[in-house]
Amino acid sequence: MKKLFLSLLLSATMACSLPVCAMAETTDDFKDETLVVGVWGGTIESVLRESVVDPMEEEYGCTIDLVLGGTSERKAKMYAEVDNPSMDVLFLNIYESKQAIDDGVAQEVDTSLSNVASLYDFAQTGGYGMSIMGLGICYNNELVTEPITSWKDLWREDLKGKVALSTFPSFEDDAFVDITAQAWGLDLETQEEEIFAKIAELGPFPLFFNDLDELFLELKQGTVKAAVIFNSYSNDYIEQGFPCEFVYPSDPGSVLAKDTIVIAKNTAHEALAKEFVNRCIGVDTQTAYAEKIFFSPCNKDVVVGEDVAKKLVYGDDVDKLVSLDWDYILERESDWTDQYNRLIENN
């Protein structure tokens, strides 16, 4: 009986210790590994460090290096270094990530990751959806007395010569070509000349921006009265006290934008990369993105308070976002850039 008791006790002890041992082995597997992540800087970097990078480095003894910059540079390096990538994980936009997977330089989404099933359906394809944004209009609500509600309002006489567009090529500019066509009933494929003539009517353009601080200073001063921009960026500056309002315009609606994560095809740190991605798309990190920088969550399980929710594309509002045909847009992007250049030359 005593031997039987000791045997059962030993078995129970071993059974209880197995998960701990398994976790310890997994943790040790990442010790001294270095994961390189290409991502944007600013507030995105700070939230990512606090929510994902620092906790993982402390828990696993690994190093996570963030390489900061824009998507065009990251994308170029991913293609050039496909056989031996210098970046293991890359943050891209909605069409760059899909293209990278289609071209075989980034991995397909691994649906076995525990947090993938909690993402919206559109955030489970073409890369791991990190955050949602709506492209709309931000305007100075002290100087613009008649509220802006529609994309077509940008062509009002009181806004003539006061509308800012971003530098190009960019998501915002590509999308605005399509939106202009839809707003004014023009055919995107057969009436490009008319579409760009319509955009030119907004000029002279006071600013083609790539610096948000500069844009919102111009909005505050009134040099710019309205800009085509994302909700998250706008609400961040509105929270800082800038006299602006962001709207999700009608005709046809606010455009769906998605910041997306991909894993390099031939990464040497696949397991660590997937752990990093899984934490990024989990509830805790997605909530931090929503509450601290007003990036709308791709994870459906995120719950935020009313004050934060009104600054996000959240809940039922996600379904109202307009999706564009990015395959066609990318085919035309080079020609559209030439036409944007002519807009500036004639500005």
Tab-separated table of N, CA and C in Angstrom, residues 159-269:
chain	number	residue	atom	x	y	z
A	159	LEU	N	-14.110	75.989	-49.627
A	159	LEU	CA	-12.905	75.192	-49.407
A	159	LEU	C	-11.935	75.277	-50.580
A	160	LYS	N	-12.267	76.071	-51.576
A	160	LYS	CA	-11.439	76.185	-52.763
A	160	LYS	C	-10.014	76.618	-52.398
A	161	GLY	N	-9.021	75.819	-52.835
A	161	GLY	CA	-7.622	76.131	-52.555
A	161	GLY	C	-7.198	75.873	-51.127
A	162	LYS	N	-8.023	75.158	-50.363
A	162	LYS	CA	-7.722	74.914	-48.948
A	162	LYS	C	-7.746	73.421	-48.590
A	163	VAL	N	-7.717	72.551	-49.595
A	163	VAL	CA	-7.770	71.103	-49.352
A	163	VAL	C	-6.380	70.511	-49.531
A	164	ALA	N	-5.915	69.772	-48.530
A	164	ALA	CA	-4.589	69.158	-48.577
A	164	ALA	C	-4.696	67.663	-48.887
A	165	LEU	N	-3.772	67.205	-49.724
A	165	LEU	CA	-3.630	65.781	-50.013
A	165	LEU	C	-2.256	65.324	-49.528
A	166	SER	N	-2.098	64.026	-49.345
A	166	SER	CA	-0.801	63.513	-48.906
A	166	SER	C	0.161	63.441	-50.089
A	167	THR	N	1.445	63.252	-49.786
A	167	THR	CA	2.413	63.008	-50.849
A	167	THR	C	2.101	61.662	-51.495
A	168	PHE	N	2.650	61.409	-52.634
A	168	PHE	CA	2.256	60.237	-53.407
A	168	PHE	C	3.512	59.525	-53.929
A	169	PRO	N	3.397	58.252	-54.298
A	169	PRO	CA	2.166	57.447	-54.203
A	169	PRO	C	1.896	57.049	-52.755
A	170	SER	N	0.643	56.923	-52.419
A	170	SER	CA	0.260	56.547	-51.060
A	170	SER	C	-1.133	55.939	-51.099
A	171	PHE	N	-1.486	55.260	-50.033
A	171	PHE	CA	-2.830	54.709	-49.911
A	171	PHE	C	-3.861	55.812	-50.083
A	172	GLU	N	-3.641	56.936	-49.381
A	172	GLU	CA	-4.615	58.015	-49.399
A	172	GLU	C	-4.870	58.549	-50.804
A	173	ASP	N	-3.785	58.766	-51.548
A	173	ASP	CA	-3.945	59.337	-52.887
A	173	ASP	C	-4.557	58.331	-53.852
A	174	ASP	N	-4.087	57.087	-53.801
A	174	ASP	CA	-4.673	56.055	-54.660
A	174	ASP	C	-6.170	55.923	-54.390
A	175	ALA	N	-6.511	55.878	-53.108
A	175	ALA	CA	-7.919	55.729	-52.741
A	175	ALA	C	-8.727	56.946	-53.178
A	176	PHE	N	-8.125	58.137	-53.096
A	176	PHE	CA	-8.865	59.353	-53.424
A	176	PHE	C	-9.227	59.412	-54.904
A	177	VAL	N	-8.388	58.852	-55.758
A	177	VAL	CA	-8.732	58.777	-57.184
A	177	VAL	C	-10.011	57.962	-57.358
A	178	ASP	N	-10.061	56.800	-56.718
A	178	ASP	CA	-11.240	55.932	-56.799
A	178	ASP	C	-12.459	56.614	-56.180
A	179	ILE	N	-12.273	57.236	-55.033
A	179	ILE	CA	-13.373	57.905	-54.341
A	179	ILE	C	-13.928	59.061	-55.178
A	180	THR	N	-13.037	59.831	-55.809
A	180	THR	CA	-13.493	60.925	-56.670
A	180	THR	C	-14.365	60.390	-57.794
A	181	ALA	N	-13.930	59.272	-58.383
A	181	ALA	CA	-14.721	58.663	-59.458
A	181	ALA	C	-16.098	58.262	-58.951
A	182	GLN	N	-16.148	57.595	-57.804
A	182	GLN	CA	-17.427	57.139	-57.272
A	182	GLN	C	-18.316	58.313	-56.872
A	183	ALA	N	-17.728	59.337	-56.267
A	183	ALA	CA	-18.517	60.480	-55.798
A	183	ALA	C	-19.185	61.216	-56.949
A	184	TRP	N	-18.480	61.304	-58.081
A	184	TRP	CA	-18.987	62.096	-59.197
A	184	TRP	C	-19.503	61.240	-60.358
A	185	GLY	N	-19.672	59.949	-60.128
A	185	GLY	CA	-20.274	59.090	-61.136
A	185	GLY	C	-19.417	58.892	-62.370
A	186	LEU	N	-18.075	58.873	-62.170
A	186	LEU	CA	-17.159	58.677	-63.286
A	186	LEU	C	-16.639	57.245	-63.293
A	187	ASP	N	-16.289	56.732	-64.445
A	187	ASP	CA	-15.812	55.356	-64.562
A	187	ASP	C	-14.301	55.317	-64.350
A	188	LEU	N	-13.879	54.534	-63.386
A	188	LEU	CA	-12.473	54.497	-63.002
A	188	LEU	C	-11.581	54.020	-64.144
A	189	GLU	N	-12.084	53.129	-64.975
A	189	GLU	CA	-11.259	52.527	-66.013
A	189	GLU	C	-11.250	53.325	-67.314
A	190	THR	N	-12.317	54.037	-67.594
A	190	THR	CA	-12.417	54.696	-68.913
A	190	THR	C	-12.389	56.220	-68.843
A	191	GLN	N	-12.445	56.793	-67.632
A	191	GLN	CA	-12.529	58.256	-67.526
A	191	GLN	C	-11.452	58.841	-66.603
A	192	GLU	N	-10.249	58.305	-66.691
A	192	GLU	CA	-9.176	58.800	-65.832
A	192	GLU	C	-8.914	60.289	-66.045
A	193	GLU	N	-8.920	60.730	-67.279
A	193	GLU	CA	-8.657	62.141	-67.572
A	193	GLU	C	-9.677	63.029	-66.871
A	194	GLU	N	-10.940	62.619	-66.920
A	194	GLU	CA	-11.991	63.397	-66.258
A	194	GLU	C	-11.840	63.366	-64.742
A	195	ILE	N	-11.416	62.231	-64.212
A	195	ILE	CA	-11.242	62.103	-62.757
A	195	ILE	C	-10.155	63.056	-62.272
A	196	PHE	N	-9.018	63.075	-62.958
A	196	PHE	CA	-7.932	63.952	-62.517
A	196	PHE	C	-8.257	65.421	-62.770
A	197	ALA	N	-9.046	65.679	-63.792
A	197	ALA	CA	-9.505	67.055	-64.000
A	197	ALA	C	-10.383	67.492	-62.830
A	198	LYS	N	-11.170	66.560	-62.314
A	198	LYS	CA	-12.028	66.862	-61.163
A	198	LYS	C	-11.180	67.122	-59.915
A	199	ILE	N	-10.151	66.302	-59.710
A	199	ILE	CA	-9.257	66.526	-58.570
A	199	ILE	C	-8.563	67.872	-58.699
A	200	ALA	N	-8.171	68.217	-59.917
A	200	ALA	CA	-7.481	69.494	-60.140
A	200	ALA	C	-8.350	70.686	-59.760
A	201	GLU	N	-9.667	70.517	-59.815
A	201	GLU	CA	-10.577	71.606	-59.447
A	201	GLU	C	-10.423	72.016	-57.982
A	202	LEU	N	-9.868	71.143	-57.163
A	202	LEU	CA	-9.665	71.461	-55.750
A	202	LEU	C	-8.542	72.470	-55.546
A	203	GLY	N	-7.650	72.589	-56.529
A	203	GLY	CA	-6.482	73.434	-56.397
A	203	GLY	C	-6.812	74.925	-56.460
A	204	PRO	N	-5.781	75.733	-56.194
A	204	PRO	CA	-4.395	75.347	-55.903
A	204	PRO	C	-4.275	74.665	-54.530
A	205	PHE	N	-3.406	73.657	-54.475
A	205	PHE	CA	-3.287	72.875	-53.248
A	205	PHE	C	-2.319	73.554	-52.287
A	206	PRO	N	-2.731	73.795	-51.055
A	206	PRO	CA	-1.858	74.473	-50.102
A	206	PRO	C	-0.751	73.579	-49.560
A	207	LEU	N	-0.946	72.238	-49.655
A	207	LEU	CA	0.024	71.328	-49.042
A	207	LEU	C	-0.175	69.912	-49.567
A	208	PHE	N	0.936	69.267	-49.920
A	208	PHE	CA	0.970	67.814	-50.087
A	208	PHE	C	1.791	67.304	-48.909
A	209	PHE	N	1.160	66.639	-47.970
A	209	PHE	CA	1.803	66.391	-46.674
A	209	PHE	C	2.318	64.962	-46.526
A	210	ASN	N	3.415	64.857	-45.787
A	210	ASN	CA	3.851	63.564	-45.252
A	210	ASN	C	4.224	63.687	-43.783
A	211	ASP	N	4.130	64.899	-43.264
A	211	ASP	CA	4.418	65.186	-41.862
A	211	ASP	C	3.123	65.634	-41.197
A	212	LEU	N	2.631	64.825	-40.272
A	212	LEU	CA	1.348	65.134	-39.637
A	212	LEU	C	1.422	66.375	-38.763
A	213	ASP	N	2.555	66.595	-38.119
A	213	ASP	CA	2.700	67.810	-37.310
A	213	ASP	C	2.530	69.050	-38.192
A	214	GLU	N	3.149	69.014	-39.365
A	214	GLU	CA	3.030	70.134	-40.291
A	214	GLU	C	1.587	70.311	-40.748
A	215	LEU	N	0.934	69.197	-41.100
A	215	LEU	CA	-0.451	69.282	-41.565
A	215	LEU	C	-1.347	69.922	-40.521
A	216	PHE	N	-1.262	69.454	-39.281
A	216	PHE	CA	-2.194	69.953	-38.271
A	216	PHE	C	-1.851	71.365	-37.818
A	217	LEU	N	-0.611	71.775	-37.970
A	217	LEU	CA	-0.276	73.181	-37.735
A	217	LEU	C	-0.930	74.057	-38.800
A	218	GLU	N	-0.882	73.582	-40.064
A	218	GLU	CA	-1.527	74.326	-41.151
A	218	GLU	C	-3.050	74.345	-40.991
A	219	LEU	N	-3.608	73.235	-40.500
A	219	LEU	CA	-5.051	73.204	-40.224
A	219	LEU	C	-5.417	74.198	-39.121
A	220	LYS	N	-4.597	74.250	-38.101
A	220	LYS	CA	-4.855	75.171	-36.990
A	220	LYS	C	-4.769	76.616	-37.451
A	221	GLN	N	-3.807	76.909	-38.319
A	221	GLN	CA	-3.597	78.279	-38.782
A	221	GLN	C	-4.567	78.679	-39.888
A	222	GLY	N	-5.197	77.686	-40.517
A	222	GLY	CA	-6.179	77.983	-41.551
A	222	GLY	C	-5.642	77.990	-42.966
A	223	THR	N	-4.334	77.767	-43.123
A	223	THR	CA	-3.782	77.635	-44.477
A	223	THR	C	-4.427	76.452	-45.184
A	224	VAL	N	-4.656	75.395	-44.402
A	224	VAL	CA	-5.433	74.231	-44.834
A	224	VAL	C	-6.728	74.233	-44.043
A	225	LYS	N	-7.841	73.993	-44.728
A	225	LYS	CA	-9.120	73.898	-44.021
A	225	LYS	C	-9.628	72.464	-43.935
A	226	ALA	N	-9.193	71.615	-44.862
A	226	ALA	CA	-9.647	70.222	-44.869
A	226	ALA	C	-8.566	69.344	-45.487
A	227	ALA	N	-8.503	68.093	-45.030
A	227	ALA	CA	-7.497	67.163	-45.542
A	227	ALA	C	-8.085	65.769	-45.632
A	228	VAL	N	-7.595	65.014	-46.618
A	228	VAL	CA	-7.972	63.608	-46.771
A	228	VAL	C	-7.008	62.799	-45.932
A	229	ILE	N	-7.532	62.133	-44.891
A	229	ILE	CA	-6.660	61.533	-43.888
A	229	ILE	C	-7.405	60.441	-43.135
A	230	PHE	N	-6.669	59.659	-42.367
A	230	PHE	CA	-7.251	58.564	-41.593
A	230	PHE	C	-7.845	59.056	-40.266
A	231	ASN	N	-8.856	58.333	-39.794
A	231	ASN	CA	-9.512	58.695	-38.535
A	231	ASN	C	-8.561	58.658	-37.346
A	232	SER	N	-7.698	57.646	-37.290
A	232	SER	CA	-6.818	57.469	-36.129
A	232	SER	C	-5.858	58.641	-35.983
A	233	TYR	N	-5.228	59.061	-37.084
A	233	TYR	CA	-4.304	60.192	-37.017
A	233	TYR	C	-5.040	61.457	-36.593
A	234	SER	N	-6.210	61.674	-37.177
A	234	SER	CA	-6.990	62.873	-36.859
A	234	SER	C	-7.366	62.912	-35.383
A	235	ASN	N	-7.892	61.803	-34.890
A	235	ASN	CA	-8.370	61.784	-33.500
A	235	ASN	C	-7.241	61.922	-32.499
A	236	ASP	N	-6.048	61.493	-32.871
A	236	ASP	CA	-4.888	61.682	-32.010
A	236	ASP	C	-4.613	63.171	-31.821
A	237	TYR	N	-4.658	63.943	-32.907
A	237	TYR	CA	-4.400	65.381	-32.819
A	237	TYR	C	-5.590	66.128	-32.217
A	238	ILE	N	-6.785	65.677	-32.494
A	238	ILE	CA	-7.959	66.293	-31.873
A	238	ILE	C	-7.892	66.139	-30.355
A	239	GLU	N	-7.424	64.969	-29.923
A	239	GLU	CA	-7.259	64.712	-28.487
A	239	GLU	C	-6.236	65.679	-27.875
A	240	GLN	N	-5.278	66.122	-28.691
A	240	GLN	CA	-4.260	67.058	-28.209
A	240	GLN	C	-4.771	68.497	-28.164
A	241	GLY	N	-5.996	68.723	-28.675
A	241	GLY	CA	-6.586	70.051	-28.574
A	241	GLY	C	-6.644	70.844	-29.866
A	242	PHE	N	-6.323	70.218	-30.992
A	242	PHE	CA	-6.403	70.948	-32.256
A	242	PHE	C	-7.871	71.169	-32.632
A	243	PRO	N	-8.188	72.329	-33.211
A	243	PRO	CA	-9.592	72.699	-33.493
A	243	PRO	C	-10.106	72.012	-34.757
A	244	CYS	N	-10.215	70.713	-34.699
A	244	CYS	CA	-10.564	69.927	-35.881
A	244	CYS	C	-11.672	68.919	-35.575
A	245	GLU	N	-12.283	68.463	-36.631
A	245	GLU	CA	-13.291	67.408	-36.535
A	245	GLU	C	-13.057	66.417	-37.660
A	246	PHE	N	-13.199	65.142	-37.354
A	246	PHE	CA	-13.058	64.109	-38.384
A	246	PHE	C	-14.438	63.579	-38.740
A	247	VAL	N	-14.658	63.359	-40.043
A	247	VAL	CA	-15.939	62.814	-40.485
A	247	VAL	C	-15.704	61.615	-41.399
A	248	TYR	N	-16.643	60.663	-41.306
A	248	TYR	CA	-16.701	59.534	-42.230
A	248	TYR	C	-17.664	59.944	-43.343
A	249	PRO	N	-17.151	60.420	-44.481
A	249	PRO	CA	-18.029	61.041	-45.482
A	249	PRO	C	-18.910	60.028	-46.206
A	250	SER	N	-20.061	60.508	-46.639
A	250	SER	CA	-20.925	59.699	-47.507
A	250	SER	C	-20.483	59.867	-48.954
A	251	ASP	N	-21.162	59.192	-49.841
A	251	ASP	CA	-20.905	59.317	-51.290
A	251	ASP	C	-19.479	58.953	-51.695
A	252	PRO	N	-18.983	57.758	-51.521
A	252	PRO	CA	-19.728	56.548	-51.165
A	252	PRO	C	-19.573	56.121	-49.706
A	253	GLY	N	-18.616	56.669	-48.968
A	253	GLY	CA	-18.379	56.280	-47.595
A	253	GLY	C	-16.892	56.337	-47.286
A	254	SER	N	-16.545	56.029	-46.041
A	254	SER	CA	-15.150	56.014	-45.621
A	254	SER	C	-14.471	54.742	-46.133
A	255	VAL	N	-13.210	54.860	-46.534
A	255	VAL	CA	-12.500	53.747	-47.167
A	255	VAL	C	-11.801	52.881	-46.120
A	256	LEU	N	-11.948	51.579	-46.270
A	256	LEU	CA	-11.293	50.630	-45.376
A	256	LEU	C	-9.786	50.618	-45.609
A	257	ALA	N	-9.040	50.878	-44.561
A	257	ALA	CA	-7.588	50.717	-44.570
A	257	ALA	C	-7.231	49.738	-43.458
A	258	LYS	N	-6.214	48.940	-43.710
A	258	LYS	CA	-5.834	47.920	-42.729
A	258	LYS	C	-4.316	47.853	-42.649
A	259	ASP	N	-3.780	48.140	-41.460
A	259	ASP	CA	-2.372	47.870	-41.229
A	259	ASP	C	-2.231	46.373	-40.951
A	260	THR	N	-1.276	45.755	-41.604
A	260	THR	CA	-1.201	44.302	-41.638
A	260	THR	C	0.220	43.841	-41.331
A	261	ILE	N	0.319	42.678	-40.694
A	261	ILE	CA	1.622	42.094	-40.372
A	261	ILE	C	1.858	40.878	-41.256
A	262	VAL	N	3.068	40.764	-41.780
A	262	VAL	CA	3.459	39.550	-42.494
A	262	VAL	C	4.765	39.033	-41.916
A	263	ILE	N	4.982	37.740	-42.102
A	263	ILE	CA	6.235	37.097	-41.698
A	263	ILE	C	7.014	36.775	-42.962
A	264	ALA	N	8.282	37.144	-42.983
A	264	ALA	CA	9.119	36.913	-44.156
A	264	ALA	C	9.166	35.424	-44.497
A	265	LYS	N	9.149	35.133	-45.771
A	265	LYS	CA	9.054	33.759	-46.258
A	265	LYS	C	10.148	32.860	-45.681
A	266	ASN	N	11.382	33.328	-45.665
A	266	ASN	CA	12.509	32.484	-45.261
A	266	ASN	C	13.139	32.933	-43.946
A	267	THR	N	12.315	33.437	-43.047
A	267	THR	CA	12.841	33.826	-41.746
A	267	THR	C	13.495	32.647	-41.031
A	268	ALA	N	14.567	32.937	-40.331
A	268	ALA	CA	15.245	31.913	-39.528
A	268	ALA	C	14.644	31.820	-38.130
A	269	HIS	N	13.642	32.646	-37.850
A	269	HIS	CA	13.064	32.699	-36.501
A	269	HIS	C	11.545	32.582	-36.581
